[in-house]
């Protein structure tokens, strides 16, 4: 009997790790743990609580062992895994997961497994209700830790990752970061999963391993069987199940094109970022995690233009010590080999809440108009002084600058300078080496009030960096993480451009360095306009540096200046976009 050919099916998800993978599907089944649930009598409560405590202790010991092994692993993936296991370790020390499960045993008189399961479900529901991709991504971590405790309670061993066939594509409902880290990239050519987002640790891990990955594909499991062929495009988020030979050929072609493009871009590493008419531009990297340092050096960044220090505070309930912060920052400063690093002080609040501080400052920190950024730092002097001391000590290992987020007034900068001098004196009295001379102190221009008062702020600041992400959000009153108004979020709105122009002019007049570190800086579409507005220092996610450098090398600055003047006379964002795109298209044609 003739077999009917399987029909091709196209699915769509979120491309989170670049590249095209073509191979045979291997479905990763989760080793489901049977959860016994029953009521207990009052005299059994202590025993069940003890069982939970034992399972938590055993889980902590296991994670501790895994952590030692991760630390011994060389390279970025080992480092990232170490970080993650640290976070798991802390979650088992004191977290809502363990506390609530323990409380449930006594209050609801249920066995430890049932209490744990109910807690995982409740946290999951609360996280989903928050409708925040970053928080949603943290649920993977809760489940990973919860399942480990559950396995220890039920004495169910973890299902080992089977030896995967070479060239397979791993498909799963959800891949945890730890599982992802255990994948052998010589065997796995792509990952695809139902759950997960671009900001989760699974995505970060996949990028660190360089495995093309698409997450968030809702109907995946209903559309595939182990052994089917599949194509996964980690750039566009396309997934094709049972592709026809023509589809496979098209994706192979796409893969070859991208590889060629990547090679061409790589060749730019040692080329200067200079326009066709000889203007030099500084291209720096925005860094969120130490794992990115490898790439920062590979792409030849001139420095770190924005080191977001939040990573040291995330995924934990306690505030990191001076030493912990110092070690984390020192490693990154040293990795720059003498190139400068601009360390931004803690910018918690808005969508960047952390368990360590959220309990105390909850609503105000979350509002985005409350105790965010420098406001929180100045209202928690002990914590801020600790961070300043860690930064100053890291500054003894390489050139640094200190940048302050969410500044609106001169007095904030002055208070920070005083705190910095105090911190330096204290360190010296402890016999420790600090940055000498003390680092420049600058501000992120990201609040409209700061932009409009930029001339005053320039008198108090050693440098400016325009935070166009928040500047756009606050100028247009559009929450940058709210999907409902995402189409209104437009950095080409004339109000935003005027804010940038005004701040840049104030910085230039005061002769202080001025750069930009919002997402705009990393998009070649905006490069001509940003240069036209007087900016010569662009800081961006490291992977974007080669593309922006290519744009600069094709660009004629005199023409960009002329086009910027025309653009700045416009009032309609759509007209501005058309004028810019038209200029880019023309300039590219003549420059190639
Ligand atoms: C910005 O607001 O543009 C910025 C660079 O800071 P963050 O994205 O961390 O708020
Ligand atoms: Mg900001």
Coordinates of C-alpha atoms and ligand atoms in Angstrom, one line a residue:
X1 CA 0.0 0.0 0.0
X2 CA 1.3 3.4 -0.9
X3 CA 2.0 5.7 2.2
X4 CA 0.4 9.1 2.1
X5 CA 3.0 11.8 2.3
X6 CA 2.8 13.8 5.5
X7 CA 1.6 17.3 4.9
X8 CA 3.8 20.3 5.7
X9 CA 2.6 22.5 8.6
X10 CA 3.9 25.9 9.4
X11 CA 3.8 27.1 13.0
X12 CA 4.9 30.4 14.5
X13 CA 6.7 31.2 17.7
X14 CA 9.2 33.6 19.2
X15 CA 12.7 33.4 17.7
X16 CA 15.0 33.7 20.7
X17 CA 18.3 32.3 19.6
X18 CA 19.6 33.0 16.1
X19 CA 20.2 30.5 13.3
X20 CA 18.4 27.8 11.2
X21 CA 18.2 24.2 12.4
X22 CA 16.9 21.4 10.2
X23 CA 16.6 17.9 11.6
X24 CA 14.5 15.1 13.1
X25 CA 12.2 15.8 16.0
X26 CA 13.1 14.3 19.4
X27 CA 10.3 15.0 21.8
X28 CA 11.5 15.6 25.3
X29 CA 9.0 13.9 27.6
X30 CA 8.9 15.2 31.1
X31 CA 9.4 12.6 33.7
X32 CA 6.1 13.2 35.4
X33 CA 6.0 12.7 39.1
X34 CA 2.9 11.1 40.5
X35 CA 1.7 13.4 43.3
X36 CA -0.2 11.6 46.1
X37 CA -2.7 14.0 47.7
X38 CA -4.4 13.2 51.0
X39 CA -5.7 14.8 54.2
X40 CA -3.7 14.3 57.4
X41 CA -4.6 14.2 61.1
X42 CA -3.4 16.9 63.5
X43 CA -0.7 14.7 65.0
X44 CA 0.8 14.0 61.5
X45 CA 1.4 17.7 60.8
X46 CA 4.9 17.8 62.4
X47 CA 5.9 14.6 60.5
X48 CA 4.8 16.1 57.1
X49 CA 6.6 19.4 57.8
X50 CA 9.7 17.4 58.7
X51 CA 9.4 15.4 55.4
X52 CA 9.2 18.7 53.4
X53 CA 12.1 20.1 55.3
X54 CA 14.2 17.0 54.5
X55 CA 13.3 17.1 50.9
X56 CA 14.3 20.7 50.7
X57 CA 17.6 20.0 52.4
X58 CA 18.3 17.1 50.1
X59 CA 17.4 19.3 47.1
X60 CA 19.8 22.0 48.3
X61 CA 22.6 19.5 48.7
X62 CA 22.0 18.2 45.1
X63 CA 22.0 21.7 43.7
X64 CA 25.2 22.5 45.7
X65 CA 26.9 19.6 44.0
X66 CA 25.6 20.6 40.6
X67 CA 26.9 24.1 41.3
X68 CA 30.4 22.9 42.0
X69 CA 30.3 20.9 38.7
X70 CA 29.0 23.9 36.8
X71 CA 31.8 26.1 38.2
X72 CA 34.3 23.7 36.9
X73 CA 32.8 23.9 33.4
X74 CA 34.8 26.4 31.2
X75 CA 33.1 29.1 29.2
X76 CA 29.9 31.0 29.1
X77 CA 27.4 28.2 29.5
X78 CA 29.2 27.0 32.7
X79 CA 29.1 30.5 34.1
X80 CA 25.5 31.0 33.3
X81 CA 24.5 27.6 34.7
X82 CA 26.5 28.5 37.9
X83 CA 24.4 31.7 38.2
X84 CA 21.2 29.9 37.8
X85 CA 22.0 27.2 40.3
X86 CA 22.9 29.9 42.7
X87 CA 19.5 31.4 42.3
X88 CA 17.9 27.9 42.8
X89 CA 20.0 27.4 45.9
X90 CA 18.7 30.7 47.3
X91 CA 15.1 29.9 46.4
X92 CA 15.4 26.8 48.6
X93 CA 16.8 28.8 51.5
X94 CA 13.9 31.1 51.9
X95 CA 11.3 31.5 49.3
X96 CA 7.6 31.8 49.0
X97 CA 7.6 28.3 47.5
X98 CA 8.9 26.6 50.6
X99 CA 7.3 28.9 53.1
X100 CA 3.8 28.6 51.6
X101 CA 4.0 24.8 51.2
X102 CA 5.1 24.5 54.8
X103 CA 2.2 26.8 56.0
X104 CA -0.3 24.8 53.9
X105 CA 0.5 21.6 55.7
X106 CA -0.5 23.0 59.0
X107 CA -3.4 25.2 57.9
X108 CA -5.0 22.8 55.4
X109 CA -3.9 19.6 57.0
X110 CA -2.7 18.0 53.8
X111 CA 0.4 15.9 53.0
X112 CA 3.6 17.6 51.9
X113 CA 3.3 16.7 48.2
X114 CA -0.2 18.1 48.0
X115 CA 0.9 21.3 49.8
X116 CA 3.9 21.7 47.5
X117 CA 1.8 21.1 44.3
X118 CA -0.9 23.6 45.4
X119 CA 1.8 26.2 46.1
X120 CA 3.4 25.8 42.6
X121 CA 0.0 26.1 41.0
X122 CA -0.9 29.2 43.0
X123 CA 2.4 31.0 42.3
X124 CA 1.9 30.1 38.6
X125 CA -1.5 31.7 38.6
X126 CA -0.3 34.8 40.3
X127 CA 2.6 35.1 37.9
X128 CA 0.3 34.7 34.8
X129 CA -2.0 37.4 36.2
X130 CA 0.9 39.9 36.3
X131 CA 1.1 39.6 32.5
X132 CA 4.8 40.4 32.5
X133 CA 7.1 38.4 30.3
X134 CA 10.0 38.7 32.7
X135 CA 7.9 37.4 35.6
X136 CA 6.4 34.7 33.5
X137 CA 9.8 33.5 32.5
X138 CA 10.7 33.1 36.2
X139 CA 7.9 30.5 36.5
X140 CA 10.2 28.0 34.7
X141 CA 12.7 28.4 37.6
X142 CA 9.9 27.9 40.2
X143 CA 8.8 24.7 38.5
X144 CA 12.3 23.4 38.1
X145 CA 13.0 23.8 41.8
X146 CA 9.5 22.6 42.9
X147 CA 9.8 19.5 40.8
X148 CA 13.2 18.7 42.3
X149 CA 11.7 18.9 45.8
X150 CA 8.7 16.8 44.7
X151 CA 11.1 14.1 43.3
X152 CA 12.9 14.1 46.6
X153 CA 9.6 13.8 48.5
X154 CA 8.2 11.0 46.3
X155 CA 11.7 9.4 45.9
X156 CA 11.3 9.5 42.1
X157 CA 14.6 9.8 40.4
X158 CA 15.1 12.4 37.6
X159 CA 14.7 11.0 34.2
X160 CA 18.1 11.3 32.6
X161 CA 18.3 13.1 29.2
X162 CA 18.5 10.1 26.8
X163 CA 21.4 10.1 24.4
X164 CA 20.1 12.2 21.7
X165 CA 20.4 11.3 18.0
X166 CA 23.0 13.4 16.2
X167 CA 21.4 16.4 14.4
X168 CA 18.1 16.2 16.2
X169 CA 15.8 19.0 17.1
X170 CA 14.6 18.9 20.7
X171 CA 10.9 19.6 21.1
X172 CA 9.2 20.0 24.4
X173 CA 6.4 21.6 26.3
X174 CA 8.9 23.4 28.3
X175 CA 12.7 23.2 28.5
X176 CA 14.2 24.3 31.8
X177 CA 17.4 26.3 31.7
X178 CA 19.3 23.5 33.5
X179 CA 18.1 20.9 30.9
X180 CA 19.1 23.3 28.1
X181 CA 22.5 23.6 29.6
X182 CA 22.9 19.9 29.5
X183 CA 22.2 19.6 25.8
X184 CA 25.2 18.7 23.6
X185 CA 25.3 21.3 20.9
X186 CA 27.2 18.9 18.6
X187 CA 24.0 16.7 18.7
X188 CA 21.2 19.2 19.0
X189 CA 20.7 21.5 16.0
X190 CA 17.7 23.4 17.3
X191 CA 15.2 23.7 20.2
X192 CA 11.5 24.3 19.9
X193 CA 9.1 24.5 22.8
X194 CA 5.5 25.5 23.7
X195 CA 6.4 27.7 26.7
X196 CA 9.0 30.3 27.3
X197 CA 9.9 33.9 26.3
X198 CA 12.8 35.9 24.9
X199 CA 13.8 37.1 28.4
X200 CA 13.8 33.8 30.2
X201 CA 16.9 31.9 31.3
X202 CA 16.2 29.1 28.8
X203 CA 16.5 31.6 25.9
X204 CA 19.6 33.1 27.5
X205 CA 21.1 29.7 27.8
X206 CA 20.2 28.7 24.2
X207 CA 22.0 31.9 23.0
X208 CA 25.0 31.1 25.1
X209 CA 25.2 27.7 23.6
X210 CA 24.5 29.1 20.1
X211 CA 21.6 26.6 19.4
X212 CA 18.9 28.1 17.1
X213 CA 15.7 28.2 19.3
X214 CA 12.0 29.1 18.9
X215 CA 9.9 29.3 22.1
X216 CA 6.2 30.0 22.7
X217 CA 4.8 27.8 19.9
X218 CA 1.2 27.1 21.2
X219 CA 0.1 24.2 19.1
X220 CA 3.5 22.5 18.8
X221 CA 2.8 19.2 20.6
X222 CA -0.4 18.6 18.7
X223 CA 1.4 19.0 15.4
X224 CA 4.4 16.8 15.8
X225 CA 5.6 13.2 16.4
X226 CA 9.0 12.1 17.3
X227 CA 10.9 11.2 14.2
X228 CA 9.1 13.8 12.0
X229 CA 11.3 16.2 10.2
X230 CA 11.3 19.9 11.2
X231 CA 12.8 23.2 10.4
X232 CA 13.4 25.8 13.1
X233 CA 14.3 29.4 12.3
X234 CA 15.5 31.1 15.5
X235 CA 15.6 34.6 13.8
X236 CA 12.1 34.7 12.4
X237 CA 10.3 32.3 14.8
X238 CA 9.1 30.1 11.9
X239 CA 8.8 26.4 12.5
X240 CA 7.9 24.0 9.7
X241 CA 6.9 20.4 10.5
X242 CA 7.3 17.8 7.7
X243 CA 8.8 20.3 5.3
X244 CA 8.6 19.6 1.6
X245 CA 12.0 19.2 -0.2
X246 CA 11.5 22.8 -1.6
X247 CA 11.0 24.2 1.9
X248 CA 14.1 22.5 3.1
X249 CA 16.0 23.9 0.1
X250 CA 14.7 27.4 0.8
X251 CA 15.7 27.3 4.5
X252 CA 19.1 25.9 3.6
X253 CA 19.6 28.8 1.3
X254 CA 18.5 31.2 4.0
X255 CA 21.0 29.6 6.4
X256 CA 23.8 29.9 3.9
X257 CA 22.9 33.6 3.3
X258 CA 23.0 34.3 7.0
X259 CA 26.3 32.5 7.4
X260 CA 27.8 34.6 4.6
X261 CA 26.4 37.8 6.1
X262 CA 27.8 36.8 9.5
X263 CA 31.2 36.2 8.0
X264 CA 31.1 39.5 6.2
X265 CA 30.1 41.3 9.5
X266 CA 32.9 39.4 11.4
X267 CA 35.4 40.8 8.9
X268 CA 34.4 44.3 10.2
X269 CA 35.7 43.5 13.7
X270 CA 39.0 45.3 13.2
X271 CA 37.6 48.0 10.8
X272 CA 37.1 51.4 12.4
X273 CA 33.5 52.8 12.8
X274 CA 34.1 55.7 10.5
X275 CA 31.7 57.4 8.0
X276 CA 32.5 57.7 4.4
X277 CA 33.5 61.4 5.0
X278 CA 35.8 60.5 7.8
X279 CA 33.8 61.0 11.1
X280 CA 34.6 58.5 13.8
X281 CA 31.9 57.0 16.0
X282 CA 32.4 55.1 19.2
X283 CA 30.4 51.8 19.4
X284 CA 30.0 50.4 22.8
X285 CA 28.1 47.4 24.3
X286 CA 25.1 47.3 26.7
X287 CA 25.7 44.4 29.0
X288 CA 23.1 42.7 31.2
X289 CA 24.9 39.5 32.2
X290 CA 28.5 38.5 32.6
X291 CA 27.9 35.7 30.0
X292 CA 27.8 38.4 27.3
X293 CA 31.4 39.4 27.9
X294 CA 32.7 36.9 25.4
X295 CA 30.6 38.4 22.6
X296 CA 31.5 42.0 23.7
X297 CA 35.1 41.2 22.9
X298 CA 34.3 39.2 19.8
X299 CA 32.5 42.1 18.1
X300 CA 35.2 44.5 19.1
X301 CA 33.2 46.9 21.3
X302 CA 35.1 50.0 22.2
X303 CA 33.9 49.6 25.8
X304 CA 30.8 48.9 27.9
X305 CA 28.5 51.9 27.5
X306 CA 25.9 50.6 29.9
X307 CA 26.5 47.9 32.4
X308 CA 23.1 47.2 33.9
X309 CA 24.0 46.2 37.5
X310 CA 20.5 44.7 38.2
X311 CA 21.7 41.2 37.4
X312 CA 23.6 41.0 40.7
X313 CA 20.3 41.7 42.6
X314 CA 17.9 39.5 40.6
X315 CA 16.6 36.0 41.5
X316 CA 17.3 36.4 45.1
X317 CA 15.7 37.5 48.3
X318 CA 18.7 39.0 50.0
X319 CA 20.8 42.0 49.1
X320 CA 24.2 41.0 47.7
X321 CA 27.2 41.9 49.9
X322 CA 29.9 44.4 48.9
X323 CA 32.3 41.6 48.2
X324 CA 29.8 39.7 46.0
X325 CA 29.1 42.8 44.0
X326 CA 32.8 43.7 43.8
X327 CA 33.7 40.2 42.5
X328 CA 31.0 40.3 39.8
X329 CA 31.9 43.8 38.6
X330 CA 35.6 43.2 38.8
X331 CA 35.4 40.2 36.5
X332 CA 33.6 42.3 33.9
X333 CA 36.0 45.3 34.2
X334 CA 39.0 43.0 33.9
X335 CA 37.5 41.2 30.9
X336 CA 37.5 44.6 29.1
X337 CA 41.3 44.6 29.1
X338 CA 41.7 48.3 29.7
X339 CA 38.7 49.5 27.7
X340 CA 36.2 51.6 29.7
X341 CA 33.1 50.3 31.4
X342 CA 30.2 52.6 32.4
X343 CA 28.6 51.0 35.4
X344 CA 25.0 52.1 36.0
X345 CA 23.9 52.1 39.6
X346 CA 20.9 50.0 40.5
X347 CA 17.8 50.7 38.4
X348 CA 15.2 48.7 40.2
X349 CA 11.5 49.5 39.8
X350 CA 9.1 49.6 36.9
X351 CA 9.3 46.3 35.2
X352 CA 12.6 45.5 36.9
X353 CA 11.4 44.5 40.4
X354 CA 13.4 42.1 42.5
X355 CA 12.4 39.9 45.3
X356 CA 15.2 41.3 47.5
X357 CA 13.7 44.8 47.6
X358 CA 10.2 44.4 46.3
X359 CA 8.7 43.3 49.6
X360 CA 9.7 46.5 51.2
X361 CA 9.0 49.0 48.5
X362 CA 6.3 47.1 46.5
X363 CA 3.8 49.5 45.0
X364 CA 6.0 52.6 44.7
X365 CA 8.8 50.7 43.0
X366 CA 6.4 48.9 40.6
X367 CA 4.7 52.1 39.4
X368 CA 7.5 53.3 37.1
X369 CA 6.7 56.8 38.5
X370 CA 7.7 55.9 42.1
X371 CA 10.8 54.8 43.9
X372 CA 12.7 53.8 40.8
X373 CA 16.4 54.0 39.9
X374 CA 18.4 56.7 41.7
X375 CA 15.4 57.5 43.9
X376 CA 15.4 54.1 45.4
X377 CA 19.2 54.2 45.8
X378 CA 19.1 57.5 47.7
X379 CA 16.3 56.3 49.9
X380 CA 18.2 53.2 50.9
X381 CA 21.6 54.7 51.8
X382 CA 23.1 51.5 53.3
X383 CA 22.4 49.5 50.2
X384 CA 23.6 52.3 47.9
X385 CA 26.8 52.9 49.8
X386 CA 27.5 49.2 49.6
X387 CA 27.0 49.3 45.8
X388 CA 29.2 52.4 45.5
X389 CA 32.0 50.8 47.5
X390 CA 31.8 47.7 45.3
X391 CA 32.0 49.9 42.1
X392 CA 34.9 51.9 43.4
X393 CA 36.8 48.8 44.3
X394 CA 36.1 47.3 40.8
X395 CA 37.4 50.6 39.4
X396 CA 40.8 49.8 40.7
X397 CA 41.0 47.0 38.0
X398 CA 40.3 49.1 34.9
X399 CA 38.8 52.4 33.7
X400 CA 35.1 52.9 34.8
X401 CA 32.5 55.6 34.9
X402 CA 29.5 55.7 37.2
X403 CA 26.1 56.4 35.6
X404 CA 22.9 57.3 37.5
X405 CA 19.5 56.1 36.3
X406 CA 16.2 58.2 36.4
X407 CA 17.9 61.4 37.5
X408 CA 15.7 64.6 37.4
X409 CA 17.8 67.1 39.2
X410 CA 21.2 68.5 40.0
X411 CA 20.8 67.7 43.8
X412 CA 20.6 64.0 43.1
X413 CA 24.0 64.1 41.3
X414 CA 25.5 66.2 44.1
X415 CA 24.3 63.7 46.8
X416 CA 25.8 60.8 44.9
X417 CA 29.1 62.6 44.6
X418 CA 29.2 63.1 48.4
X419 CA 28.3 59.5 48.9
X420 CA 31.0 58.4 46.5
X421 CA 33.7 60.5 48.4
X422 CA 32.5 59.0 51.7
X423 CA 32.6 55.5 50.3
X424 CA 36.1 56.1 49.0
X425 CA 37.3 57.4 52.4
X426 CA 35.8 54.4 54.1
X427 CA 37.5 52.0 51.7
X428 CA 40.9 53.6 52.0
X429 CA 40.6 53.5 55.8
X430 CA 40.1 49.8 55.5
X431 CA 43.3 49.7 53.5
X432 CA 41.6 48.8 50.2
X433 CA 42.5 50.1 46.8
X434 CA 39.9 52.2 45.0
X435 CA 39.6 53.8 41.5
X436 CA 42.2 56.6 41.4
X437 CA 41.3 59.3 40.4
X438 CA 37.6 58.7 41.4
X439 CA 35.5 57.9 38.3
X440 CA 33.4 60.4 36.3
X441 CA 29.8 60.6 37.4
X442 CA 27.2 61.0 34.7
X443 CA 23.5 60.6 34.2
X444 CA 21.1 58.7 31.9
X445 CA 18.8 61.3 30.3
X446 CA 15.6 59.3 30.3
X447 CA 13.0 61.4 31.9
X448 CA 11.5 64.4 29.9
X449 CA 12.2 66.7 32.9
X450 CA 15.9 65.8 32.8
X451 CA 16.0 66.4 29.0
X452 CA 14.4 69.8 29.3
X453 CA 16.7 70.7 32.1
X454 CA 19.7 69.2 30.4
X455 CA 21.7 72.4 30.5
X456 CA 21.5 72.6 34.3
X457 CA 22.2 68.9 34.6
X458 CA 25.3 69.2 32.4
X459 CA 26.8 71.6 34.9
X460 CA 26.7 68.9 37.5
X461 CA 27.5 65.8 35.4
X462 CA 30.7 64.5 33.8
X463 CA 28.8 62.9 30.9
X464 CA 25.3 62.1 29.6
X465 CA 23.9 59.0 28.0
X466 CA 20.4 59.2 26.5
X467 CA 18.1 56.4 27.7
X468 CA 15.8 56.5 24.7
X469 CA 13.7 53.5 25.9
X470 CA 12.4 55.3 29.0
X471 CA 12.6 58.7 27.4
X472 CA 10.1 57.5 24.8
X473 CA 7.9 55.8 27.4
X474 CA 7.8 58.9 29.7
X475 CA 7.5 61.5 26.9
X476 CA 4.6 59.7 25.2
X477 CA 3.1 58.2 28.4
X478 CA 3.3 54.7 27.0
X479 CA 4.2 51.8 29.1
X480 CA 7.1 50.1 27.3
X481 CA 6.0 46.6 28.4
X482 CA 2.3 47.0 27.7
X483 CA 1.4 45.1 24.5
X484 CA -1.9 47.0 24.2
X485 CA -0.1 50.3 23.4
X486 CA 3.0 48.8 21.8
X487 CA 2.1 50.3 18.3
X488 CA 2.0 53.8 19.8
X489 CA 5.5 53.4 21.2
X490 CA 7.5 55.4 18.6
X491 CA 11.0 56.9 19.2
X492 CA 10.5 58.8 15.9
X493 CA 7.7 60.8 17.5
X494 CA 8.8 64.5 17.0
X495 CA 8.5 65.0 20.8
X496 CA 11.1 62.3 21.5
X497 CA 13.4 63.5 18.8
X498 CA 13.3 67.0 20.2
X499 CA 14.1 65.7 23.7
X500 CA 17.1 63.9 22.2
X501 CA 18.2 67.0 20.2
X502 CA 17.8 69.3 23.2
X503 CA 19.9 67.1 25.5
X504 CA 22.6 66.4 22.9
X505 CA 22.9 70.2 22.3
X506 CA 23.1 70.9 26.0
X507 CA 25.8 68.2 26.4
X508 CA 27.8 69.5 23.5
X509 CA 27.6 73.1 24.7
X510 CA 28.9 72.1 28.1
X511 CA 31.6 70.0 26.4
X512 CA 30.8 66.9 28.2
X513 CA 30.7 63.5 26.4
X514 CA 27.2 62.5 25.3
X515 CA 26.1 59.1 24.1
X516 CA 22.9 57.1 23.7
X517 CA 22.3 53.7 25.2
X518 CA 18.6 53.0 24.5
X519 CA 17.5 50.3 21.9
X520 CA 17.5 52.9 19.2
X521 CA 21.2 53.0 19.2
X522 CA 21.5 49.4 18.1
X523 CA 19.1 49.7 15.1
X524 CA 20.9 50.7 11.9
X525 CA 17.6 52.3 10.7
X526 CA 18.2 55.2 13.2
X527 CA 22.0 55.6 12.8
X528 CA 22.0 58.4 10.3
X529 CA 19.5 60.4 12.4
X530 CA 21.4 59.9 15.7
X531 CA 24.6 61.1 14.1
X532 CA 22.7 64.0 12.5
X533 CA 21.5 64.9 16.0
X534 CA 25.2 65.2 17.1
X535 CA 25.7 61.8 18.8
X536 CA 29.0 60.1 18.3
X537 CA 28.8 57.4 21.0
X538 CA 26.3 54.7 20.6
X539 CA 25.9 51.8 23.0
X540 CA 23.9 48.7 22.2
X541 CA 23.3 45.0 22.7
X542 CA 26.7 43.6 21.5
X543 CA 25.3 41.4 18.7
X544 CA 24.1 44.6 16.9
X545 CA 27.5 46.3 16.8
X546 CA 28.6 44.9 13.5
X547 CA 25.4 45.9 11.7
X548 CA 25.5 49.4 13.0
X549 CA 29.2 49.6 12.1
X550 CA 28.4 48.6 8.6
X551 CA 25.7 51.3 8.4
X552 CA 28.2 53.9 9.6
X553 CA 30.8 52.9 7.1
X554 CA 28.3 53.3 4.3
X555 CA 27.1 56.6 5.6
X556 CA 27.8 60.1 4.4
X557 CA 27.6 62.4 7.5
X558 CA 27.1 65.6 5.6
X559 CA 24.1 64.1 3.8
X560 CA 22.8 62.6 7.1
X561 CA 23.1 66.1 8.7
X562 CA 21.1 67.6 5.9
X563 CA 18.4 64.9 6.1
X564 CA 18.2 65.3 9.9
X565 CA 17.5 69.0 9.5
X566 CA 14.6 68.3 7.2
X567 CA 13.3 65.6 9.6
X568 CA 13.5 67.9 12.6
X569 CA 11.1 70.3 10.8
X570 CA 8.4 67.7 10.5
X571 CA 5.5 67.2 12.9
X572 CA 4.2 63.8 11.6
X573 CA 5.9 60.6 12.8
X574 CA 4.9 58.8 9.7
X575 CA 6.5 61.4 7.5
X576 CA 9.6 61.3 9.6
X577 CA 9.8 57.5 9.2
X578 CA 9.3 57.8 5.4
X579 CA 12.0 60.5 5.2
X580 CA 14.4 58.4 7.2
X581 CA 13.7 55.1 5.4
X582 CA 14.0 56.8 2.0
X583 CA 17.4 58.3 3.0
X584 CA 18.7 54.9 4.3
X585 CA 17.6 53.2 1.0
X586 CA 19.2 55.9 -1.2
X587 CA 22.4 56.2 0.9
X588 CA 22.8 52.4 0.9
X589 CA 22.5 52.3 -2.9
X590 CA 25.1 54.9 -3.5
X591 CA 27.4 53.7 -0.7
X592 CA 27.7 50.1 -1.8
Ligands
LIG1 C1 16.8 53.3 28.6 O1 15.8 53.6 29.3 O2 16.9 53.7 27.4 C2 17.9 52.5 29.1 C3 19.0 52.3 28.4 O3 17.7 51.9 30.3 P1 16.8 50.6 30.6 O4 16.4 50.0 29.3 O5 17.6 49.7 31.4 O6 15.7 51.2 31.4
LIG2 MG1 16.0 53.3 31.5

